[in-house]
C-alpha positions as a printed Julia matrix, in Angstrom:
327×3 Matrix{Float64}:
   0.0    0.0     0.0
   2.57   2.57    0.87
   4.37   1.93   -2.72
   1.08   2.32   -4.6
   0.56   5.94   -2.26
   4.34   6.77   -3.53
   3.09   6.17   -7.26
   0.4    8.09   -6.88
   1.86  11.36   -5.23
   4.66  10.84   -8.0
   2.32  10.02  -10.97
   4.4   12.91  -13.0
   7.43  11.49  -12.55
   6.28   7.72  -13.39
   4.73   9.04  -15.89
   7.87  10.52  -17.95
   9.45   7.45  -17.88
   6.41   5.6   -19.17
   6.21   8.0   -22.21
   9.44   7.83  -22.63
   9.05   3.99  -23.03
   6.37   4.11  -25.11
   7.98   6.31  -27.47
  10.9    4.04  -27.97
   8.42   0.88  -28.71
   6.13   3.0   -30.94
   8.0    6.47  -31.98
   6.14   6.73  -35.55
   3.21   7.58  -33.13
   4.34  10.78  -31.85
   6.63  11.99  -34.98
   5.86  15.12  -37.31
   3.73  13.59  -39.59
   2.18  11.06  -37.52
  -1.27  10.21  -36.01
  -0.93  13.05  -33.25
   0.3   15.28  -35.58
   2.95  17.56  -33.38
   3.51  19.77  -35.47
   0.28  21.03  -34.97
  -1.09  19.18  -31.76
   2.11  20.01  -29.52
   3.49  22.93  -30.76
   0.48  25.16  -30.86
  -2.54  23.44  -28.73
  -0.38  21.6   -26.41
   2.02  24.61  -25.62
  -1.22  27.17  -25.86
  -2.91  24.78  -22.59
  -0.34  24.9   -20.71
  -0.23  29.01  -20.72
  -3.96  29.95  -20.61
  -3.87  26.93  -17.98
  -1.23  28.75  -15.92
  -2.97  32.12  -16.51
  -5.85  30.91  -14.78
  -4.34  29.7   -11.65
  -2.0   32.86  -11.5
  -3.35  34.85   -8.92
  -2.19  38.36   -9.89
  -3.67  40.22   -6.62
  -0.55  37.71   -4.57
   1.57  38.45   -6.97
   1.44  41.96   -7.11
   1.7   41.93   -3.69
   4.95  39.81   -3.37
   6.57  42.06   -5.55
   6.89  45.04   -3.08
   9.52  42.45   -2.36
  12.38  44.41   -4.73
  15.61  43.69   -3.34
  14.77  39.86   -2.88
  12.88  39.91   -6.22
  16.25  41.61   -8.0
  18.97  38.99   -6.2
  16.53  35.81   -7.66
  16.48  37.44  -11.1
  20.14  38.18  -11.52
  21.24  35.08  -10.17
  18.69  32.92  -12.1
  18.71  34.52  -15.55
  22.34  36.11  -14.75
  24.71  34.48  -12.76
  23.26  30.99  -13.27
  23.68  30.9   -17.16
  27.24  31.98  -16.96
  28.62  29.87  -14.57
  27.15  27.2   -16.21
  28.91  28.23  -19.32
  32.13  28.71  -17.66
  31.94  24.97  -16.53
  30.81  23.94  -19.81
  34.3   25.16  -21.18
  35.96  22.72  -19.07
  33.97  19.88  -19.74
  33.79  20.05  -23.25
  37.31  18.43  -23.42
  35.56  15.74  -21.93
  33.97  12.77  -23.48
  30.92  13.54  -22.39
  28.09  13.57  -25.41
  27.83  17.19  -26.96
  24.45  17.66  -27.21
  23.73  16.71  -23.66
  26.39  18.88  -22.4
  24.23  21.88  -24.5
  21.09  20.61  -22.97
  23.36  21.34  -19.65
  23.64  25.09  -21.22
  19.97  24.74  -21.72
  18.91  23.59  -18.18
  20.85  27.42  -16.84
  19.09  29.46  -19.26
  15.62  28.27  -17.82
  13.92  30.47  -15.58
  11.99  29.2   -11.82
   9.06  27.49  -12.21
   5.67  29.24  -13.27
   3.7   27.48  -11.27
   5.59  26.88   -7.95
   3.92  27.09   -5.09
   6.33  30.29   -3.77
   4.37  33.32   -4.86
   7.77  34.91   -5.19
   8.85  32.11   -7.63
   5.64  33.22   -9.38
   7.04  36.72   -9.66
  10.25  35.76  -11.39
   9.51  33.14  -13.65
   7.13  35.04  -15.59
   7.15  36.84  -18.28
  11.07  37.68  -17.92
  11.36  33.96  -18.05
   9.58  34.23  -21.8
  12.0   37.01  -23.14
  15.29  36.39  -21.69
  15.59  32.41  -21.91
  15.11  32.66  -25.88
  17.63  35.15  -25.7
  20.2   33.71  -23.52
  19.89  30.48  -25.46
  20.22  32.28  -28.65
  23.33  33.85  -26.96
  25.29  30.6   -25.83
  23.71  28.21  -28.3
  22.94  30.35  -31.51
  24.19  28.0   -33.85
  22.78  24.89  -32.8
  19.45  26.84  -33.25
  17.78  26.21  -36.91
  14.82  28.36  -36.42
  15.39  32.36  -37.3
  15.0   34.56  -34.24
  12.26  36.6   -35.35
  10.01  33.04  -36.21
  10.76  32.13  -32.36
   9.47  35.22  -30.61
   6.47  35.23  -32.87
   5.49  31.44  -31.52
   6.62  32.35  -28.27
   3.78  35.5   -28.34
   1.4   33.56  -29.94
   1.55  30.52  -28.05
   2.92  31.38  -24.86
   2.09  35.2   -23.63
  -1.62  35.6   -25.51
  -2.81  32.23  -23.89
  -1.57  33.66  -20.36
  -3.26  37.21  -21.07
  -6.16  35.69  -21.77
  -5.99  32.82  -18.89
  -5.87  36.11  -16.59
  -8.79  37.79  -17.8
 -11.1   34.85  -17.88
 -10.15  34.38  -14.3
 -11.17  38.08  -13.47
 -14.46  36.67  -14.72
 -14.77  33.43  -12.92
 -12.53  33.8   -10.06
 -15.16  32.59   -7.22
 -15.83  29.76   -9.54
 -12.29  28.37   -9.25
 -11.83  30.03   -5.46
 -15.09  27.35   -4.76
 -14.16  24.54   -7.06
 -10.14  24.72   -7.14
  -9.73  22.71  -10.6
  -6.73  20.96  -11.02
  -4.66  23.17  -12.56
  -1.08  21.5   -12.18
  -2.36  17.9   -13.17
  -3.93  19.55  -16.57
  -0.33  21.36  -16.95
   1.32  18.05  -15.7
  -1.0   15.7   -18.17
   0.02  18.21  -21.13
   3.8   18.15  -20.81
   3.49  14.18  -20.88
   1.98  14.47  -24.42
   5.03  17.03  -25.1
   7.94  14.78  -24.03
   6.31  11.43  -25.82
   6.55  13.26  -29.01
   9.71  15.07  -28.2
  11.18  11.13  -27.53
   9.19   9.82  -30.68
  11.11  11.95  -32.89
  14.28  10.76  -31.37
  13.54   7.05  -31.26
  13.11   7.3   -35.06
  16.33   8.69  -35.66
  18.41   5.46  -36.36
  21.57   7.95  -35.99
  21.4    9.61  -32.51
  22.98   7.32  -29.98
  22.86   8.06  -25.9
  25.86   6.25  -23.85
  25.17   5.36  -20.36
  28.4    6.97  -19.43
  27.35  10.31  -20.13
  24.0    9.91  -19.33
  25.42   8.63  -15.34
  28.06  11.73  -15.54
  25.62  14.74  -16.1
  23.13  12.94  -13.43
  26.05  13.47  -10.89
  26.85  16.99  -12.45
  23.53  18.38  -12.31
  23.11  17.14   -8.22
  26.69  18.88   -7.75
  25.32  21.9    -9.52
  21.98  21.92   -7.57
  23.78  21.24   -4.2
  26.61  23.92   -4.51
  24.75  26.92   -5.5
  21.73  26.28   -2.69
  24.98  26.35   -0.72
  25.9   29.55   -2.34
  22.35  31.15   -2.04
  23.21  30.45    1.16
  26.07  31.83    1.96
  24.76  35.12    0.52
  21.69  35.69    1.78
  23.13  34.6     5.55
  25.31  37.45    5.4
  25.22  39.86    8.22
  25.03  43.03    5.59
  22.77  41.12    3.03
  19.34  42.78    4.55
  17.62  39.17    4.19
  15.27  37.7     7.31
  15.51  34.12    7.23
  12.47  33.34    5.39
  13.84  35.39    2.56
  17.0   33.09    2.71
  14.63  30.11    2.68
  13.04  32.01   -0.71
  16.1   32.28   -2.13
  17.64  29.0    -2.0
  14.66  27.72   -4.02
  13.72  29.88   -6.73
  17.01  30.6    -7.43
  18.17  27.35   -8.08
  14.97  25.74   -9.2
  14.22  25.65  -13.26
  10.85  25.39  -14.43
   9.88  22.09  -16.54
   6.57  23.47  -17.53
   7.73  26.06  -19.6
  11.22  24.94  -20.31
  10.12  21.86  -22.29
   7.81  23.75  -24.95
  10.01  26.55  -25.37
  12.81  24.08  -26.1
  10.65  22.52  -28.53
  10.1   25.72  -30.31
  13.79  27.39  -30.17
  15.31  23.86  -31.37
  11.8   23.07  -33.89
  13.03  20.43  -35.95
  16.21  19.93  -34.62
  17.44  16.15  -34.76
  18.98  15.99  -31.33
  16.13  18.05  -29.73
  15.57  15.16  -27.1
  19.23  14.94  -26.11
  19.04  18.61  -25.5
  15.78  18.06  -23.49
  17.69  14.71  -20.88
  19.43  17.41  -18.39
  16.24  19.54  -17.79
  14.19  16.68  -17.77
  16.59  15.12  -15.23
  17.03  18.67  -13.28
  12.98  18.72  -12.43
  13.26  14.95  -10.4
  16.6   16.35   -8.88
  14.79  19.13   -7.34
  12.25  17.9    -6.22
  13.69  15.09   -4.58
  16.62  17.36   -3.12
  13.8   19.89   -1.8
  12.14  17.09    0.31
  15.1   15.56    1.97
  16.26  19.49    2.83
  13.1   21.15    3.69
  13.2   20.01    7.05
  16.56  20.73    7.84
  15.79  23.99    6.2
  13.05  24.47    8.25
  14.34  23.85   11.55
  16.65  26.51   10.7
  14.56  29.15   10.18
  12.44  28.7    13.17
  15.7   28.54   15.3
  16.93  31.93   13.58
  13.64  33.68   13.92
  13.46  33.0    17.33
  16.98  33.94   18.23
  16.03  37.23   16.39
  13.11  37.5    18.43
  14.95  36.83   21.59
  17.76  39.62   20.87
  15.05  42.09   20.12
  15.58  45.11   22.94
  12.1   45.15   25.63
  10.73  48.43   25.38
């Protein structure tokens, strides 16, 4: 019984590796062309759900709200969408004398370009990974990967608008409309979003599985899994370190904010703009392994830290508490 509760509170996760499966026994399914027709039923429908999904559970009024937040919300953004990227590339340069595979070492590049998640359940997550997330990962993957990109720049901002930012304007403004609806009947929101991104990584796979040329050695595949838990690990450590400071103006619960959304990438909109800023690339899927490996990482790391985590915070607030001068 408590293995079948596991599968169920990780459905998403079982899941990927089902689809995954199924594309390799069946991958003229899910290729352009095919019976589900990607090309049309992924890269504009599926993509287009997710967003006017997300719009509706985005609740603006918190989010405004959180962002009176500026000096927290300005250290997330730089070091997600600044510092993260760069270091990443700076690593990169060393390991590309290694002989790990190429194109997963880009999908490394990839998996630092990506902003927090969307849909996290950190209103101040919400804050960064937004709409920032939608201009300046096309941009900083244009920017270190440019030339693996086939698509021209102007083409990707266009889909991007189309099927990423109308579908969350309009998600918002239907909500404005039936907000006591979903306030009284709470749909499921991230199992819709959750459901959606299956349907994008089976076809993402299919087209790989039916590419006789691309080949993915376990060696690699073992190396960036131990890579991308070093990576996770040392910068929470460095979050850290910087928001512990005794001139950094953070409480602890800001450190706590930190830790996460700067170091945690979002799936949910990483995986459909991939498939749009690498449309019709061959090794799309190898690109796709690290983040798709980075979303189990984090989650699993989160759980096995948060209470440590926690017990922290509630030990530094009251110490702050207890230093306070009596009036």
């Amino acid at each position: 019984m408590r293995l079948l509760e596991r599968v169920r509170k990780e459905w998403f996760m079982v899941g990927i590796v089902l689809v995954i499966a199924g594309a390799k026994l069946e991958p003229s399914v899910g290729v352009n062309g095919g019976p589900l027709m990607p090309e049309i039923t992924v890269s504009y429908i599926a993509v287009a759900t997710i967003f006017f999904n997300s719009g509706l559970s985005l609740r603006t009024e918190e989010l405004t709200s959180a962002l009176v937040h500026i000096k927290l919300h300005l250290f997330i953004q730089i070091f997600t969408l600044a510092f993260f990227p760069a270091a990443i590339w700076l690593f990169l340069q060393l390991l590309s004398i290694t002989p790990i595979n190429e194109w997963l070492l880009k999908g490394l590049q990839t998996v630092g370009c990506m902003p927090p998640p969307v849909s996290s359940a950190v209103i101040l997550t919400k804050a960064v990974g937004g709409n920032e997330g939608i201009v300046v990962t096309p941009l900083l993957l244009l920017l270190f990967l440019g030339s693996s990109s086939s698509v021209p720049f102007t083409s990707i901002f266009s889909q991007l608008f189309m099927t990423v930012v109308v579908p969350l304007i309009i998600g918002q403004i239907v909500r404005r409309y039936i907000k006591d609806w979903l306030e009284r009947k709470k749909p499921p929101f991230g199992a819709v979003s959750s459901c959606v991104l299956l349907m994008i990584i089976y076809t993402t796979f299919c087209d790989t599985f039916s590419n006789p040329n691309i080949d993915l050695d376990t060696f690699s595949l073992i190396l960036i899994l131990f890579i991308i838990f070093s990576i996770q690990l040392s910068f929470m450590l460095l979050t850290f370190i910087f928001s512990t400071r005794n001139n950094s103006g953070f409480t602890p619960a800001d450190t706590v904010a930190i830790i996460f959304c700067s170091t945690h990438k979002s799936l949910t909109l990483g995986i459909p703009m991939l498939k749009i800023v690498f449309a019709g690339h061959k090794h799309l899927s190898l690109i796709s392994v690290p983040l798709l490996i980075y979303h189990p990482v984090q989650i699993l790391l989160g759980s096995v830290l948060v209470p440590t985590i926690k017990s922290w915070m509630v030990s530094r607030q009251k110490g702050v508490k207890l230093t306070r001068p009596t009036v």
